[in-house]
XYZ file of C-alpha atoms in Angstrom:
336
model
C 8.361 25.775 -5.092
C 8.610 26.180 -1.301
C 12.191 26.847 -0.180
C 11.659 26.709 3.575
C 9.431 24.843 6.020
C 5.677 24.993 5.594
C 5.291 25.828 9.288
C 7.202 25.434 12.527
C 6.368 24.540 16.107
C 9.204 25.823 18.253
C 12.401 24.309 16.872
C 10.475 21.627 15.008
C 10.142 22.451 11.296
C 7.648 20.803 8.947
C 8.688 20.697 5.297
C 6.137 19.903 2.552
C 8.319 17.132 1.110
C 8.515 15.248 4.401
C 4.837 15.824 5.132
C 3.754 14.513 1.721
C 6.021 11.501 2.091
C 4.693 10.719 5.577
C 1.081 11.165 4.441
C 1.635 8.839 1.487
C 3.115 6.081 3.665
C 0.283 6.390 6.198
C -2.408 6.262 3.502
C -0.651 3.300 1.898
C -0.872 1.240 5.082
C -4.408 2.402 5.844
C -5.478 1.233 2.383
C -3.706 -2.112 2.808
C -5.189 -2.719 6.258
C -8.708 -1.840 5.064
C -8.475 -3.980 1.913
C -6.954 -6.986 3.679
C -9.752 -6.829 6.254
C -12.489 -6.506 3.613
C -11.061 -9.526 1.760
C -11.390 -11.641 4.908
C -7.732 -11.805 5.970
C -7.723 -12.772 9.635
C -6.153 -10.452 12.212
C -2.925 -12.428 12.365
C -2.416 -12.235 8.596
C -3.144 -8.496 8.538
C -0.852 -7.764 11.479
C 2.105 -9.814 10.272
C 1.977 -8.585 6.683
C 1.801 -4.972 7.836
C 4.485 -5.330 10.521
C 6.936 -6.876 8.063
C 5.863 -4.248 5.522
C 6.608 -1.377 7.892
C 10.064 -2.789 8.584
C 10.673 -3.246 4.854
C 9.574 0.352 4.207
C 12.059 1.680 6.756
C 14.839 -0.422 5.249
C 13.785 0.694 1.767
C 14.171 4.362 2.729
C 17.668 3.580 3.990
C 18.540 1.745 0.756
C 17.186 4.659 -1.303
C 19.930 6.798 0.261
C 22.550 4.063 -0.151
C 21.818 3.638 -3.877
C 22.028 7.388 -4.479
C 25.302 7.647 -2.568
C 26.651 4.748 -4.635
C 25.716 6.443 -7.927
C 27.458 9.637 -6.826
C 30.552 7.730 -5.772
C 30.731 5.831 -9.098
C 30.561 9.116 -10.981
C 33.211 10.810 -8.828
C 35.283 8.410 -6.682
C 37.259 11.353 -5.288
C 34.197 12.232 -3.235
C 33.755 10.180 -0.096
C 30.888 7.701 0.034
C 28.308 9.555 2.113
C 24.609 9.231 2.835
C 23.923 12.886 2.180
C 20.129 12.659 2.365
C 19.325 12.375 -1.375
C 17.271 9.337 -2.287
C 16.319 7.398 -5.375
C 12.935 5.675 -5.431
C 13.960 2.598 -7.367
C 16.772 1.905 -4.904
C 14.228 2.124 -2.103
C 11.809 -0.138 -3.996
C 14.491 -2.764 -4.521
C 15.575 -2.627 -0.891
C 12.010 -2.738 0.412
C 10.796 -5.602 -1.782
C 13.897 -7.758 -1.305
C 13.961 -7.268 2.484
C 10.228 -8.038 2.734
C 10.582 -11.275 0.774
C 13.610 -12.396 2.798
C 11.950 -11.770 6.175
C 8.600 -13.210 5.056
C 10.031 -16.454 3.703
C 12.376 -16.797 6.665
C 9.380 -16.520 8.983
C 6.948 -18.746 7.055
C 9.314 -21.551 6.048
C 11.990 -21.510 8.757
C 10.814 -19.926 12.013
C 7.087 -20.681 12.175
C 7.322 -24.468 11.539
C 9.932 -24.889 14.290
C 8.940 -22.468 17.033
C 6.976 -23.298 20.167
C 6.315 -19.624 20.876
C 2.632 -19.115 20.201
C 2.913 -15.580 18.794
C 5.456 -16.766 16.205
C 3.386 -19.696 15.007
C 1.694 -19.386 11.636
C -2.097 -19.368 11.892
C -2.663 -16.941 9.032
C -5.545 -17.691 6.671
C -3.818 -15.825 3.813
C -0.422 -16.011 2.136
C 1.736 -13.368 0.520
C 0.414 -14.649 -2.827
C -3.054 -13.472 -1.756
C -1.665 -10.044 -0.820
C 0.490 -9.414 -3.906
C -2.400 -8.167 -6.108
C -3.151 -5.529 -3.432
C 0.306 -4.353 -2.343
C 1.318 -2.479 -5.552
C -1.772 -0.278 -5.254
C -0.530 0.809 -1.841
C 2.942 1.435 -3.303
C 1.513 3.771 -5.961
C -0.372 5.719 -3.284
C 2.795 6.284 -1.233
C 4.899 7.038 -4.308
C 2.365 9.480 -5.773
C 2.314 11.556 -2.591
C 6.104 11.372 -2.499
C 6.266 12.841 -6.005
C 3.862 15.564 -4.935
C 6.374 16.357 -2.205
C 9.121 16.484 -4.851
C 7.070 19.080 -6.721
C 6.960 21.279 -3.613
C 10.651 20.709 -2.867
C 11.834 21.404 -6.428
C 13.717 18.125 -6.860
C 13.335 15.416 -9.545
C 12.449 18.135 -12.068
C 12.734 18.276 -15.847
C 14.706 20.483 -18.184
C 14.325 24.247 -18.372
C 11.532 25.412 -20.669
C 9.571 28.483 -21.680
C 6.509 26.424 -22.611
C 3.121 26.925 -20.981
C 3.398 23.633 -19.106
C 6.560 24.722 -17.289
C 6.495 25.575 -13.580
C 8.714 28.001 -11.695
C 10.578 26.322 -8.864
C 13.842 26.473 -6.998
C 16.293 23.849 -8.254
C 19.780 22.850 -7.146
C 21.051 23.035 -10.759
C 19.452 26.253 -12.034
C 18.301 28.163 -8.968
C 14.868 29.671 -9.586
C 13.905 28.475 -13.061
C 10.932 27.440 -15.150
C 11.233 23.695 -15.744
C 9.205 20.738 -17.004
C 7.335 19.450 -13.915
C 8.229 15.797 -14.430
C 7.540 15.049 -10.771
C 3.979 16.360 -11.124
C 3.463 14.304 -14.294
C 4.682 11.224 -12.440
C 2.336 11.976 -9.539
C -0.636 12.019 -11.934
C 0.587 8.862 -13.688
C 0.917 6.977 -10.395
C -2.574 7.917 -9.220
C -3.934 6.788 -12.608
C -1.977 3.523 -12.475
C -3.203 2.863 -8.931
C -6.782 3.515 -10.032
C -6.471 1.085 -12.960
C -5.018 -1.629 -10.724
C -7.777 -1.090 -8.148
C -10.434 -1.394 -10.869
C -8.866 -4.575 -12.216
C -8.600 -6.075 -8.728
C -12.017 -5.233 -7.293
C -14.129 -5.529 -10.447
C -12.347 -8.226 -12.465
C -10.381 -10.067 -9.710
C -7.131 -9.505 -11.613
C -4.263 -11.327 -9.854
C -1.249 -9.940 -11.711
C -1.120 -6.344 -10.492
C 2.470 -6.653 -9.326
C 3.596 -7.564 -12.832
C 1.445 -4.823 -14.339
C 2.934 -2.283 -11.920
C 6.529 -3.294 -12.681
C 6.034 -3.143 -16.465
C 3.974 0.066 -16.518
C 6.183 2.016 -14.135
C 9.370 0.689 -15.748
C 8.263 1.892 -19.201
C 7.067 5.240 -17.809
C 10.252 5.889 -15.850
C 12.495 4.953 -18.792
C 10.709 7.486 -21.024
C 10.420 10.313 -18.488
C 14.185 10.168 -17.849
C 14.756 11.724 -21.284
C 13.180 15.005 -20.145
C 14.423 14.959 -16.545
C 17.315 17.251 -15.751
C 17.807 16.524 -12.081
C 21.224 14.905 -12.277
C 21.498 11.840 -10.043
C 24.823 10.317 -11.057
C 26.012 8.140 -13.916
C 25.578 4.439 -14.508
C 26.533 2.121 -17.376
C 27.388 4.680 -20.040
C 24.460 6.339 -21.796
C 21.830 4.912 -19.465
C 20.873 6.767 -16.316
C 20.626 4.653 -13.156
C 16.820 4.865 -13.313
C 16.746 3.722 -16.940
C 18.897 0.699 -16.123
C 16.597 -0.349 -13.271
C 13.546 0.403 -15.425
C 14.701 -2.226 -17.923
C 15.178 -4.692 -15.065
C 11.671 -3.858 -13.758
C 10.070 -4.542 -17.144
C 11.878 -7.876 -17.489
C 10.944 -8.948 -13.953
C 7.377 -7.717 -14.458
C 6.936 -9.886 -17.554
C 8.472 -12.834 -15.704
C 6.087 -12.257 -12.793
C 3.039 -13.115 -14.926
C 4.430 -16.612 -15.500
C 5.727 -16.949 -11.940
C 2.351 -16.020 -10.451
C 0.415 -18.315 -12.769
C 2.521 -21.450 -12.454
C 4.153 -21.177 -9.022
C 2.724 -18.536 -6.681
C -0.860 -19.642 -7.347
C -0.056 -22.888 -5.492
C 0.431 -20.933 -2.275
C -2.827 -18.964 -2.463
C -5.239 -19.641 0.391
C -8.127 -17.556 -1.025
C -9.322 -15.984 2.260
C -12.233 -14.311 0.450
C -13.716 -17.785 -0.166
C -13.353 -18.957 3.428
C -15.867 -18.620 6.246
C -16.018 -15.057 7.606
C -13.426 -14.471 10.319
C -15.315 -11.508 11.794
C -18.873 -11.627 13.112
C -21.275 -9.172 11.451
C -22.496 -6.354 13.642
C -25.908 -6.763 15.278
C -28.720 -5.027 13.500
C -30.628 -2.215 15.135
C -34.149 -3.068 16.194
C -36.962 -0.570 15.749
C -38.790 0.765 18.806
C -41.853 -1.291 17.854
C -39.880 -4.506 18.261
C -39.179 -5.119 14.560
C -36.093 -6.955 13.359
C -33.904 -5.791 10.510
C -32.409 -8.270 8.088
C -28.846 -7.868 6.701
C -28.234 -8.619 3.066
C -27.359 -12.276 2.685
C -27.523 -12.848 6.480
C -30.104 -14.818 8.472
C -32.772 -12.899 10.332
C -31.667 -12.123 13.894
C -34.148 -12.832 16.686
C -33.748 -10.241 19.414
C -35.840 -9.744 22.522
C -36.872 -6.171 23.240
C -39.076 -4.425 25.792
C -41.216 -1.799 24.060
C -41.939 1.209 26.204
C -45.719 0.870 26.015
C -46.292 -2.871 26.641
C -46.259 -2.799 30.401
C -43.032 -4.797 30.702
C -44.123 -7.785 28.558
C -41.440 -9.470 26.433
C -41.970 -9.761 22.701
C -39.650 -12.160 20.899
C -38.270 -11.211 17.474
C -40.817 -8.458 16.954
C -43.648 -11.007 16.493
C -46.977 -9.968 17.954
C -48.444 -12.259 20.611
C -51.828 -13.788 19.767
C -54.763 -11.682 20.844
C -55.946 -12.365 24.398
C -52.727 -14.137 25.404
C -50.589 -12.817 28.240
C -47.017 -13.733 28.973
C -46.816 -14.611 32.639
C -43.672 -14.220 34.664
C -43.323 -18.016 34.842
C -43.397 -18.425 31.047
C -40.715 -15.856 30.332
C -37.315 -17.341 29.374
C -34.484 -16.838 31.854
C -31.920 -14.262 30.764
C -28.544 -15.977 30.906
C -26.492 -13.177 29.374
């Protein structure tokens, strides 16, 4: 689609693939931070989940290159094992999820109970079980933008075709060719899957999004591999590497429904049912001294000095009885 950089600043080149990937990761973490906050996760829970998540994302990108290099080496051992820059998403997903779970459990069950360092102590009002219904939505956001980047870069494409749905792009296998835009189809699928999971979470309080994500994406990826023609190495005979891991994803996704129901639910802290950890913002008071009332919040009593009352205090917007003056002695002392 776009062979060279989208634009350059001096010797710094910006390619659409890298920009889409970076945008997807940023939007993923923005969504997670916003949703955790809205669901009453305290600051410590938000910070620690995101910090471990960022580290797991970086490690996942590294493992995406390792998995691809391993597939290439298995197919042709005469070639040296090399991290040549190609990546496979499922390798990155495996690396990211496994590293996150290892670090999280090491912190929660080993480090936090034994440390005397205050910043490492566990005062989170939410557990990873509370975050798991939200995290896969963020993953689909990042992955969808990554696939959009693949469309621009011309990788992860389908077979050559003359059909109307084909797109001309530059490919490593065919050069400039009209191919099935499997990466664009996957981008649309991921946005749709993320939307369904968001609807289930926010409207129906569905707790099994991680299992739904694993099953849905595993089935999708297994099927789409039949029309992909972006060779990424061989693995276990007739199965492509992605098809093998897709089967594993479906099995683990089905198992997750039982795991979440009978085990992970014991660790839920339900932050959305706890007392609010953030104070609501003060309501604006009208110039006449009126007080606004937030939905479901008690009426705030605020002292104001209207411009036309000659410096007299009016408490809470209530009018003083006719003929009564507030003397300087009767005014409450301002201790703020």
